[in-house]
Backbone as ProteinMPNN parsed JSONL, in Angstrom:
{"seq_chain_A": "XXXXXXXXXXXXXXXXXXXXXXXXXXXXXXXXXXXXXXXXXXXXXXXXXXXXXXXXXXXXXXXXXXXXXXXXXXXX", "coords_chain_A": {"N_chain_A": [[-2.393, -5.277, -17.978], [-2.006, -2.9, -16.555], [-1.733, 0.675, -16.292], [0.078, 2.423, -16.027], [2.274, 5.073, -16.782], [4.711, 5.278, -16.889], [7.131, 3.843, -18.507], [9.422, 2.599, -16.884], [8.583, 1.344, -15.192], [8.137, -1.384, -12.774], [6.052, -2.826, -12.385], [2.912, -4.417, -11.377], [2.869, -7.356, -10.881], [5.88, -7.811, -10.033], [6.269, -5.793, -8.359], [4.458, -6.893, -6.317], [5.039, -9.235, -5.906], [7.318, -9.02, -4.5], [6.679, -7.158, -2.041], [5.401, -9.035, -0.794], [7.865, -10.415, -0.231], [8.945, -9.059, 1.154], [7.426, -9.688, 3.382], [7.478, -12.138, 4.312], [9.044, -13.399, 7.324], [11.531, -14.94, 7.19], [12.831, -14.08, 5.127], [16.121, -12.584, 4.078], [17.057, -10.356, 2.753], [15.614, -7.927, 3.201], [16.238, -5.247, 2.989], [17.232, -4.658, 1.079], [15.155, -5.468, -1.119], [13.114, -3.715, 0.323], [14.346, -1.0, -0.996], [14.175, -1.716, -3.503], [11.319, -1.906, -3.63], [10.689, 0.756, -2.755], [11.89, 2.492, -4.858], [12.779, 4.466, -7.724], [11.398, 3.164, -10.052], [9.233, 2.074, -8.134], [6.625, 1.732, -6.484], [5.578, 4.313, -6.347], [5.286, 4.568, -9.055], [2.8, 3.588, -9.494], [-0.136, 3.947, -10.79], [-2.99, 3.63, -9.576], [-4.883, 2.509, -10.391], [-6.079, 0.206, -10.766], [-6.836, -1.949, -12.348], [-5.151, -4.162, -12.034], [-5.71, -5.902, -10.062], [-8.437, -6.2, -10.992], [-7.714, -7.703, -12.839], [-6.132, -10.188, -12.181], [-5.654, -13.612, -12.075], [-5.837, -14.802, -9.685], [-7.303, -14.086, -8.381], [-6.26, -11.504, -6.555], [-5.7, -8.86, -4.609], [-4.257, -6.654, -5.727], [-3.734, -3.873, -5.957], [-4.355, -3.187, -4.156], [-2.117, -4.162, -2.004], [-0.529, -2.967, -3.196], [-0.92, -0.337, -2.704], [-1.04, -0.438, 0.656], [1.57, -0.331, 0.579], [2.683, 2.119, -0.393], [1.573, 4.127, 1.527], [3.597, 3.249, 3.375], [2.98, 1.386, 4.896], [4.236, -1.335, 5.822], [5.773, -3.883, 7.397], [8.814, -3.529, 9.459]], "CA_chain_A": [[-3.529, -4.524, -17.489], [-1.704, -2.241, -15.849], [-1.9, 1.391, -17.133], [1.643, 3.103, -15.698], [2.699, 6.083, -18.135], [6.219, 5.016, -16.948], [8.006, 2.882, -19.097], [10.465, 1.667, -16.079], [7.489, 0.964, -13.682], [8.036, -2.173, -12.24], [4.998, -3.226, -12.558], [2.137, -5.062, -10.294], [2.933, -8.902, -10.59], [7.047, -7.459, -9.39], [5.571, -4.959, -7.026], [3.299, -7.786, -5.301], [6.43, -10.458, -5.21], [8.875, -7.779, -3.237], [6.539, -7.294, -1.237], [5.42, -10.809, -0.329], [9.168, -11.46, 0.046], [8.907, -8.67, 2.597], [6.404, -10.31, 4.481], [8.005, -13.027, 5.22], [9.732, -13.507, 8.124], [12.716, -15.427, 7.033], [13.77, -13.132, 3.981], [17.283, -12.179, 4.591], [17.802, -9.076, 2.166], [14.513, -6.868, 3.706], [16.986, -4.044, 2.986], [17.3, -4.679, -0.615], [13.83, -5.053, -1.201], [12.757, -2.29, 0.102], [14.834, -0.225, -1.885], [13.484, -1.791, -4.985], [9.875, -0.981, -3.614], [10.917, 2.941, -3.009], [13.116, 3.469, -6.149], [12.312, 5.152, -8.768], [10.777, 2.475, -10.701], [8.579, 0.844, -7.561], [5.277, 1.839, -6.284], [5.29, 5.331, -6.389], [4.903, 5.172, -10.326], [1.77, 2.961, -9.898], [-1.316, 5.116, -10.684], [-3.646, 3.046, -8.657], [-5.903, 1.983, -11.243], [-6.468, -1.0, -9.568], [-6.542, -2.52, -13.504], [-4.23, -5.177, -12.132], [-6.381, -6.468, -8.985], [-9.697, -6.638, -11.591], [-7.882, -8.931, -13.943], [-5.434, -11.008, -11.436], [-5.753, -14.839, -12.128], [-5.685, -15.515, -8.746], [-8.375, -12.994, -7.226], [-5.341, -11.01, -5.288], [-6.347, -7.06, -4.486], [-2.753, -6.667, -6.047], [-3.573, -2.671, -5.519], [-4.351, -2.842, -2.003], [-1.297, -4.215, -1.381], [0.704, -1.595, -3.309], [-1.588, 1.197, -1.5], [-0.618, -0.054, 1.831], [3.164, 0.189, 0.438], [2.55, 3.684, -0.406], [1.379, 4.926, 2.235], [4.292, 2.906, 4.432], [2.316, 0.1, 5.806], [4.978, -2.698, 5.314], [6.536, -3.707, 8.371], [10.412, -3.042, 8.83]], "C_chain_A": [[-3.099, -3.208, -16.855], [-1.398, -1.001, -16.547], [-0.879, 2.347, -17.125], [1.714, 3.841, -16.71], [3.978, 5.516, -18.183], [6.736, 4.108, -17.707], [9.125, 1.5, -18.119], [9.774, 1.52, -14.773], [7.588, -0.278, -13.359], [7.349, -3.471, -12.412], [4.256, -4.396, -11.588], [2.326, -6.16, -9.904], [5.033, -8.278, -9.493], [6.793, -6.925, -8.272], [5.169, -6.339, -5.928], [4.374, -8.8, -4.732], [7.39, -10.154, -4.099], [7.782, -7.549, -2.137], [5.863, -8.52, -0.087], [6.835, -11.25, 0.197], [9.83, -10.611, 1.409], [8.336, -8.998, 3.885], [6.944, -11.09, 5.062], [9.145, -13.045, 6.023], [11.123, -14.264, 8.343], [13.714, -14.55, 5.877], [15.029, -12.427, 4.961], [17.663, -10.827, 3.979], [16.342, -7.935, 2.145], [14.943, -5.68, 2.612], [16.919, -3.695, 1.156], [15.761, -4.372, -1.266], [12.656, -4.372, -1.011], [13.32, -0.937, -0.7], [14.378, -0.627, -3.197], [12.022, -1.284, -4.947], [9.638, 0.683, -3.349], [11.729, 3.247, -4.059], [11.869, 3.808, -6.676], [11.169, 4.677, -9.729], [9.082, 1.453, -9.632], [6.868, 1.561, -7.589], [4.521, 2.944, -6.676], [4.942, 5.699, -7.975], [3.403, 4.125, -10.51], [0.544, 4.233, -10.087], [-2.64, 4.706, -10.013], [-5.122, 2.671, -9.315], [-6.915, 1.045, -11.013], [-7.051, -1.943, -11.182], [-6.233, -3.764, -12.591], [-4.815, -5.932, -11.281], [-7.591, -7.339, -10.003], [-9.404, -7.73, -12.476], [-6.719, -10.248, -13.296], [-6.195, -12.735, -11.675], [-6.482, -15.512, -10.539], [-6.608, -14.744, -7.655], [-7.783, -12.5, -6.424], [-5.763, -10.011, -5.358], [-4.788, -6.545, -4.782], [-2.366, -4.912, -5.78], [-3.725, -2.269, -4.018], [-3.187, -3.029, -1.381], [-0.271, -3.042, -1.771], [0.395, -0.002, -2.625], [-1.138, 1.14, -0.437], [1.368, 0.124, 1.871], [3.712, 1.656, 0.289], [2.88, 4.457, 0.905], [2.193, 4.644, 3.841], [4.098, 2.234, 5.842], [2.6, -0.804, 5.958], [5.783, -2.446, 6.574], [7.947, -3.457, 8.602], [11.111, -4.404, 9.771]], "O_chain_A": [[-4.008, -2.404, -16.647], [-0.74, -1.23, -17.562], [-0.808, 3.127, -18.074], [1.215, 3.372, -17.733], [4.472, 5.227, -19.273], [6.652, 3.109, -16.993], [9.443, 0.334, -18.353], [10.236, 1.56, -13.633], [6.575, -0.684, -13.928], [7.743, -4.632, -12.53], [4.978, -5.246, -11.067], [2.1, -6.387, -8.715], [5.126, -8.503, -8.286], [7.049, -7.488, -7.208], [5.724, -6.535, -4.847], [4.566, -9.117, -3.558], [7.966, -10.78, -3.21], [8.251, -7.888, -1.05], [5.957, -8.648, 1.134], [6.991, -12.238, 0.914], [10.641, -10.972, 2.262], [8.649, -8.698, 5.037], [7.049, -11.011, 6.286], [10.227, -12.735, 5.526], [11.741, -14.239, 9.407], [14.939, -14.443, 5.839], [14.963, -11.941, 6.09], [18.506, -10.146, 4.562], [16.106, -7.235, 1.16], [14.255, -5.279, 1.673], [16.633, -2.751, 0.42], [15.356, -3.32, -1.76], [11.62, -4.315, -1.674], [12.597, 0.035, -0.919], [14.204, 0.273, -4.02], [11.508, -0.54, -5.783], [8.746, 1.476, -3.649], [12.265, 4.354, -4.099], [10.676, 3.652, -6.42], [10.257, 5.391, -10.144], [8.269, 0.644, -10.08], [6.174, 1.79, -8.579], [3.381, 2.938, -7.141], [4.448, 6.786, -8.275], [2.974, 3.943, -11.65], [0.539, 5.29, -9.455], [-3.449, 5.63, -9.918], [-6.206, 2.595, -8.735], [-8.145, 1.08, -11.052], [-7.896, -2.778, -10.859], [-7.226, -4.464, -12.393], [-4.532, -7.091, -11.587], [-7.768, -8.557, -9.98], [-10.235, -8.537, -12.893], [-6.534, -11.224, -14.023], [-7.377, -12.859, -11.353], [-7.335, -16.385, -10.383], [-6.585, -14.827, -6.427], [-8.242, -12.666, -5.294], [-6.465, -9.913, -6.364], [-4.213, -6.001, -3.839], [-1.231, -4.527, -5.502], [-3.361, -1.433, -3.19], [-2.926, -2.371, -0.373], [0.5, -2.406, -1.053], [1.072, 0.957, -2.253], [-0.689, 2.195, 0.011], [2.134, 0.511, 2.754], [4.756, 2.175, 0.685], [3.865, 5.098, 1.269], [1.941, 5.176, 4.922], [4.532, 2.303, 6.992], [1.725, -1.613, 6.268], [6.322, -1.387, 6.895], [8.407, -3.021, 7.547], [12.323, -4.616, 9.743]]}, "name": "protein", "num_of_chains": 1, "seq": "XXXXXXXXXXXXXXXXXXXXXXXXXXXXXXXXXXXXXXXXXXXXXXXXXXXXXXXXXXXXXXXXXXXXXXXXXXXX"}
């Protein structure tokens, strides 16, 4: 669903896992995983379509969460 021009975009179900694995409070490699959500390939090539929220299995707002990654709403 997801409409990325990029070829090496990540993409929304990856996006949504990294940062879920940021959330939690036991993850040990934060550090890592934020660097996969700011490379090259992470959020910043989403186009915010929000495609990926409307057809999610699981009724997640899978763009809301990559919006508040954007805009550096993920705790540290």
């Amino acid at each position: 669903a997801c409409i990325s021009s990029h070829r090496t975009f990540l993409g929304p179900n990856a996006m949504l896992a990294t940062i879920v694995r940021v959330l939690d409070p036991r993850e040990q490699e934060k550090e890592e995983r934020y660097r996969k959500i700011y490379s090259d390939q992470g959020v910043y090539r989403c186009h915010t379509s929000k495609a990926c929220s409307h057809v999610c299995p699981k009724e997640i707002d899978v763009a809301r969460f990559i919006a508040l990654a954007k805009k550096g709403f993920l705790p540290e």
